[in-house]
CSV table of C-alpha atoms in Angstrom, one decimal:
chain,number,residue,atom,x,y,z
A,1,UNK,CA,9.6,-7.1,-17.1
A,2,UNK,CA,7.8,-9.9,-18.5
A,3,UNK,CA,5.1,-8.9,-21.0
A,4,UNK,CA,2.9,-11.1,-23.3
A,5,UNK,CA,1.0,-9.5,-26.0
A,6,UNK,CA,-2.1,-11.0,-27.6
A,7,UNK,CA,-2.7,-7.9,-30.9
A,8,UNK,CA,-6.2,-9.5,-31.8
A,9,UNK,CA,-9.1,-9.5,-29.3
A,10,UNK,CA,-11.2,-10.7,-31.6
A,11,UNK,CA,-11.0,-13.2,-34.6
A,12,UNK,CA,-13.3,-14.3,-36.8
A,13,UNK,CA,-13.1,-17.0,-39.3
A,14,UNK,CA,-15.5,-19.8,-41.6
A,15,UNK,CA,-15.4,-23.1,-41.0
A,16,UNK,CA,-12.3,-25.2,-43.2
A,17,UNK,CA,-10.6,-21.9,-43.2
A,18,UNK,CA,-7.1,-21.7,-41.5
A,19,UNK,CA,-6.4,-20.1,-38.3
A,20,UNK,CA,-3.8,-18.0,-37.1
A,21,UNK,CA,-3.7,-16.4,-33.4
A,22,UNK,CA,-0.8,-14.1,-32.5
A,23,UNK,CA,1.3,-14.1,-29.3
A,24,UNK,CA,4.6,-12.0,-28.7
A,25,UNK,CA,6.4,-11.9,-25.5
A,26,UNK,CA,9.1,-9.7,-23.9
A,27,UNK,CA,11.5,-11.9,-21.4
A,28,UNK,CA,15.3,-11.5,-22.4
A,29,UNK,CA,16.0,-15.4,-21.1
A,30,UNK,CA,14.6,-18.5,-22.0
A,31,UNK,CA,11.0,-18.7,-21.4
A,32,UNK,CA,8.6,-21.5,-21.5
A,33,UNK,CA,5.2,-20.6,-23.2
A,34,UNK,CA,1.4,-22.1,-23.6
A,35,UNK,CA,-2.0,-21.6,-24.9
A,36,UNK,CA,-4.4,-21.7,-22.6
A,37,UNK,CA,-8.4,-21.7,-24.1
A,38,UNK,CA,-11.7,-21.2,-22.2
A,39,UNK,CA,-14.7,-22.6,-24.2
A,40,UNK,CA,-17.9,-21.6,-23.5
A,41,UNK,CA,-19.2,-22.5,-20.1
A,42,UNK,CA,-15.8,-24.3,-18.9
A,43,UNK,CA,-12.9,-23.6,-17.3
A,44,UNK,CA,-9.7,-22.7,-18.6
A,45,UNK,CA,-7.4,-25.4,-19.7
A,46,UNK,CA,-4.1,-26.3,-21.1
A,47,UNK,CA,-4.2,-26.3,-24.7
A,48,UNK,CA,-0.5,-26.3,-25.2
A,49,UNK,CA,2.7,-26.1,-24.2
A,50,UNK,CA,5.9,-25.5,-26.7
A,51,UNK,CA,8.2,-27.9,-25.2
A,52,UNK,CA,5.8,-30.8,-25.9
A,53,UNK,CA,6.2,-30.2,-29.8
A,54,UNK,CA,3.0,-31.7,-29.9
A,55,UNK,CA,-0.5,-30.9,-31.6
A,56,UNK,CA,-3.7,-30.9,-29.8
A,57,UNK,CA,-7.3,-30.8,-31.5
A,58,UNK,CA,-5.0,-29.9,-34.6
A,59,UNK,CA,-3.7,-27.0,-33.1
A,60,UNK,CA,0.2,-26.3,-33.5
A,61,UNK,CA,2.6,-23.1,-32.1
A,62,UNK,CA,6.1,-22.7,-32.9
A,63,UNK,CA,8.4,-20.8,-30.5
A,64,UNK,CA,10.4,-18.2,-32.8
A,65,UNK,CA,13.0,-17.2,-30.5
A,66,UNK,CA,14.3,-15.0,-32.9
A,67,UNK,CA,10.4,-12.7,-33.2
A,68,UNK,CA,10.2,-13.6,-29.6
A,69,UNK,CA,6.5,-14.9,-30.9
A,70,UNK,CA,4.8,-18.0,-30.3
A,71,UNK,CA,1.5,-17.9,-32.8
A,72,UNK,CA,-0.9,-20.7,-32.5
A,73,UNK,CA,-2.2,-22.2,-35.6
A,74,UNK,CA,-4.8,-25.0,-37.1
A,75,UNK,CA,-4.9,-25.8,-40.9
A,76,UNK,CA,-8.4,-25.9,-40.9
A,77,UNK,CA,-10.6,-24.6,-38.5
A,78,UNK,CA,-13.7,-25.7,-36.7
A,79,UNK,CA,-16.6,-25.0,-35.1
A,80,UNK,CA,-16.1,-26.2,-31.7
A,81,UNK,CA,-12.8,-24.3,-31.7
A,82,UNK,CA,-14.3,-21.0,-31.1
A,83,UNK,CA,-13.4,-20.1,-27.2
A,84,UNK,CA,-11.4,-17.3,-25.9
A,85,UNK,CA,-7.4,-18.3,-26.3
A,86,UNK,CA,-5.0,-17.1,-24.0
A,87,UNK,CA,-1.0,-17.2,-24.3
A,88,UNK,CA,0.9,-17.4,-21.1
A,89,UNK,CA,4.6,-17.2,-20.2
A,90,UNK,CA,6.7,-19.1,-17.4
A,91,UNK,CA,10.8,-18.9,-17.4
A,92,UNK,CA,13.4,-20.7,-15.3
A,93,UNK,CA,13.7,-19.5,-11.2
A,94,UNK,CA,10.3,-18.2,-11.4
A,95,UNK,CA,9.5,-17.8,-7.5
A,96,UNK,CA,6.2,-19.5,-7.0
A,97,UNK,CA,5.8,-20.7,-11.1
A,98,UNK,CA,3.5,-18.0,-12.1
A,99,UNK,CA,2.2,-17.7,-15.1
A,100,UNK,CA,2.3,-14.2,-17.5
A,101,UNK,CA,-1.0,-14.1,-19.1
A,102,UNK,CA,-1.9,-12.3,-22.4
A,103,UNK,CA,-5.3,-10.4,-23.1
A,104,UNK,CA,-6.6,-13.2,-25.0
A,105,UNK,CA,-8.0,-13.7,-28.2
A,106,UNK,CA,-11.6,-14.9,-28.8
A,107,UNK,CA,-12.1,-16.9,-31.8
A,108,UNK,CA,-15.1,-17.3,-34.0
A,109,UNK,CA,-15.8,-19.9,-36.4
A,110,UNK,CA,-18.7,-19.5,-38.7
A,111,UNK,CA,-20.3,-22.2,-39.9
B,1,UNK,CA,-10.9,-31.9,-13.7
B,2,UNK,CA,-8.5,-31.3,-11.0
B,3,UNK,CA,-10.4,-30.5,-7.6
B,4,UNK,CA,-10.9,-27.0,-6.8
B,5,UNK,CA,-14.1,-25.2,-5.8
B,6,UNK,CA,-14.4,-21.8,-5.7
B,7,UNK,CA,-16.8,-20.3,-3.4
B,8,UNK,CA,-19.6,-18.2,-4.0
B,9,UNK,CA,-20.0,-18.2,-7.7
B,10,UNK,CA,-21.6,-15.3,-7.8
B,11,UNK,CA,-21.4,-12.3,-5.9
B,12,UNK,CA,-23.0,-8.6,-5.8
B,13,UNK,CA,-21.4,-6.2,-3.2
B,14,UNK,CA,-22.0,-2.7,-2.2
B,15,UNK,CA,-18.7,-0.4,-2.3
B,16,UNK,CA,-17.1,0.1,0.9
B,17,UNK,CA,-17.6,-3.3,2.2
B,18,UNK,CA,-15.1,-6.6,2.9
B,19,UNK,CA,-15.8,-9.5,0.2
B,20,UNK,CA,-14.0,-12.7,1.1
B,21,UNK,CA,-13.4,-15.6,-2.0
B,22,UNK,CA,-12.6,-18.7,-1.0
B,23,UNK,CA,-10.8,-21.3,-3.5
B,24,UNK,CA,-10.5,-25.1,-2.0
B,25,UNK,CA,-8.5,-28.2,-3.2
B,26,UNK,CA,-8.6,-31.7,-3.0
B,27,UNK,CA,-5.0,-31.8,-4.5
B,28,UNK,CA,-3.0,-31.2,-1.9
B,29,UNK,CA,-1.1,-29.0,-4.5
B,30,UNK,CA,1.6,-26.5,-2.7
B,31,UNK,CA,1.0,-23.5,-5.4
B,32,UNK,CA,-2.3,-21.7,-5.3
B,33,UNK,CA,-2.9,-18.3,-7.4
B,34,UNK,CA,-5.6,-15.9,-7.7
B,35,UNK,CA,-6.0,-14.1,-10.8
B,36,UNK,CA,-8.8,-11.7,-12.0
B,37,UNK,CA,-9.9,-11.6,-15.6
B,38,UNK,CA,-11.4,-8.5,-17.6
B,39,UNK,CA,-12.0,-7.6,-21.0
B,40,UNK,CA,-8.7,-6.5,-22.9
B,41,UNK,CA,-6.4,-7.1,-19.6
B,42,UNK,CA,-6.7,-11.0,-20.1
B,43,UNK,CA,-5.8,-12.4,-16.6
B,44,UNK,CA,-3.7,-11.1,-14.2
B,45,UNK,CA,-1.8,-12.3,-11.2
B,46,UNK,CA,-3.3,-11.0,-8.2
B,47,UNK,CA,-1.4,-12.8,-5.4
B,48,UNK,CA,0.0,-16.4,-4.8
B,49,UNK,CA,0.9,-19.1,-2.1
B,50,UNK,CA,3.5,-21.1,-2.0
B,51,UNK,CA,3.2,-23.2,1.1
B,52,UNK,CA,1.3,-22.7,4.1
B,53,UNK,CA,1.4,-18.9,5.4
B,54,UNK,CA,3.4,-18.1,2.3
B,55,UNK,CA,2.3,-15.5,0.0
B,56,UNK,CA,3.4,-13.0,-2.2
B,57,UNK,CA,1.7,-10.1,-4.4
B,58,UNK,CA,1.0,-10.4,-8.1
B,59,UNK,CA,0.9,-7.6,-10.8
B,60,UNK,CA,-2.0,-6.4,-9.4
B,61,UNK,CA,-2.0,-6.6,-5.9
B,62,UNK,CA,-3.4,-3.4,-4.2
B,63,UNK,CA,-6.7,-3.3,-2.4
B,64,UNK,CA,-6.4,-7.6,-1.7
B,65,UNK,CA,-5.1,-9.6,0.8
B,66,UNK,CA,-4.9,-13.4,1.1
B,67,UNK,CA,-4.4,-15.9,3.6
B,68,UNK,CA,-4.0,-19.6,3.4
B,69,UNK,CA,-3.7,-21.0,7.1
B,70,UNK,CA,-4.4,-25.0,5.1
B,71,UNK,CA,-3.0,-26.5,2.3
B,72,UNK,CA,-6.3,-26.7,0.8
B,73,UNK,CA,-7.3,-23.3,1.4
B,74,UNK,CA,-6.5,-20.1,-0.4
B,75,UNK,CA,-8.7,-17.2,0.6
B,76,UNK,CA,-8.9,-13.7,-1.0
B,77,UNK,CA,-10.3,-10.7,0.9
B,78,UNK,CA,-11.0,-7.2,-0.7
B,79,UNK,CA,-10.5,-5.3,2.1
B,80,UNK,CA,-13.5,-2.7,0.8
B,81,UNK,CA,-14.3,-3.1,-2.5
B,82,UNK,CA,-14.7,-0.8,-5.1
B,83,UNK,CA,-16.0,-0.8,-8.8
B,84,UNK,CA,-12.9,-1.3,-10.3
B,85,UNK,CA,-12.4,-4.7,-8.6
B,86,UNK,CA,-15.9,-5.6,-10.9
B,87,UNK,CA,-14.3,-8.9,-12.4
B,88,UNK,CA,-14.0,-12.8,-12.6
B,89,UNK,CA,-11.7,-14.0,-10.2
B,90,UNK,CA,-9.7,-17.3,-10.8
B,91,UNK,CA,-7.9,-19.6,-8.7
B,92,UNK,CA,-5.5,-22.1,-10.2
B,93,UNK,CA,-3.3,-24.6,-8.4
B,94,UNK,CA,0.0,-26.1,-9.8
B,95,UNK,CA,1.0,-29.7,-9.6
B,96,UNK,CA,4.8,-29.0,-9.1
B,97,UNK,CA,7.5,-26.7,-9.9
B,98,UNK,CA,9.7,-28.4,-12.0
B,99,UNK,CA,13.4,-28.3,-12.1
B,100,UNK,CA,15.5,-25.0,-12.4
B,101,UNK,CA,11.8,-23.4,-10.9
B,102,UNK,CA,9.5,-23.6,-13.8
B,103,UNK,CA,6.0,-23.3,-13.6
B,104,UNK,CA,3.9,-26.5,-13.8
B,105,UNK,CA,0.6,-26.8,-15.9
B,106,UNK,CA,-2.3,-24.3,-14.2
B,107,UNK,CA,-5.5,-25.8,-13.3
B,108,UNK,CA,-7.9,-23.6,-12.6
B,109,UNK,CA,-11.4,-23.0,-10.9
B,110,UNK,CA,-14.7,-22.2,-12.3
B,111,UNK,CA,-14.5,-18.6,-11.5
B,112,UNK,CA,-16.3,-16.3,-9.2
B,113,UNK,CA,-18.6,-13.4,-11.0
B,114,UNK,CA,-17.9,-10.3,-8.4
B,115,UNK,CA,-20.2,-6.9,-9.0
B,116,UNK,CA,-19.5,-4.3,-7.2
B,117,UNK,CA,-22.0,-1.5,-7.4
């Protein structure tokens, strides 16, 4: 079964520092994975998505095919970046595109 | 923001009885999802639509039922809740699925706060 595994529910982390939040999945085909984030008070958006190869607010993730992970990082972080982060999972003939979500991750940034 | 409503926003319900959430779009998106959200579970997939009168269950899928007789409708029901359904629920709609079925991007609802005491 498909499984996505978020190992930090919380992280915390000064301002400038850099940022690291872990995702591993379980799916034995190719999947297609994201980071979703919630900030305070708003709804839960895209962040990310790995086939874009692109960087948003300054935030990066690398699919490692190999550690079945997909870690999202930022060189320096922020104060506006703490939220709660979610990875999700998708993968090709998915009946009805659903999403795999992880437990999350909240992320603090002290000032 | 991509238009969906969720209806109430709040809600505090007595065990035993129905509780009916209602998630509305202005999209006119096929795929609708409800998914429920709790500490250290993240969110899960309770049930999903994929066209008018088409459903099917989620992960977690026992004790709810759904109906969507409109595009723009997507209703869950807890038939008689219990404490353990305590949770934010979440509806999400997807653009499209794209080729070789994948999942487009999510857009999600504000949420509905359910207590059940």
């Amino acid at each position: 079964a498909q499984r996505v595994t978020q190992p930090e529910k919380l992280l915390s982390v000064f301002k400038g520092a850099p940022v690291e939040l872990k995702c591993n999945y379980s799916y034995s085909g190719s999947p297609e994975l994201f980071w979703y984030v919630q900030y305070s008070r708003q709804r839960l958006q895209l962040l990310l998505r790995h086939i874009s190869r692109e960087s948003i607010k300054g935030f990066t993730a690398d699919l490692n095919k190999g550690e079945t992970s997909f870690h999202l990082k930022k060189p320096f972080a922020q104060e506006e970046d703490s939220a709660m982060y979610y990875c999700a999972l998708t993968w090709f003939y998915n009946q009805g595109g659903k999403l795999i979500f992880g437990q999350g991750t909240e992320l603090s940034v002290k000032p | 923001d991509a238009g969906i409503t969720q209806s109430p926003r709040h809600k505090v319900t007595e065990t035993g009885t129905p509780v009916t959430l209602r998630c509305h779009q202005t999209e006119n998106h096929r795929y609708m999802y409800w998914y429920r959200q709790d500490p250290g579970h993240g969110l899960r997939l309770i049930h999903y639509s994929y066209g008018v009168k088409d459903t099917d269950k989620g992960e977690v899928s026992d004790g709810y039922s759904v109906s969507r007789s409109k595009t723009e409708d997507f209703l869950l029901t807890l038939e008689s809740a219990t404490s353990s359904q305590t949770s934010v629920y979440f509806c999400a709609i997807s653009e499209s699925i794209r080729d070789r079925g994948l999942s487009g991007t999510l857009h999600f609802g504000n949420g509905t706060r359910l207590t059940v005491t």
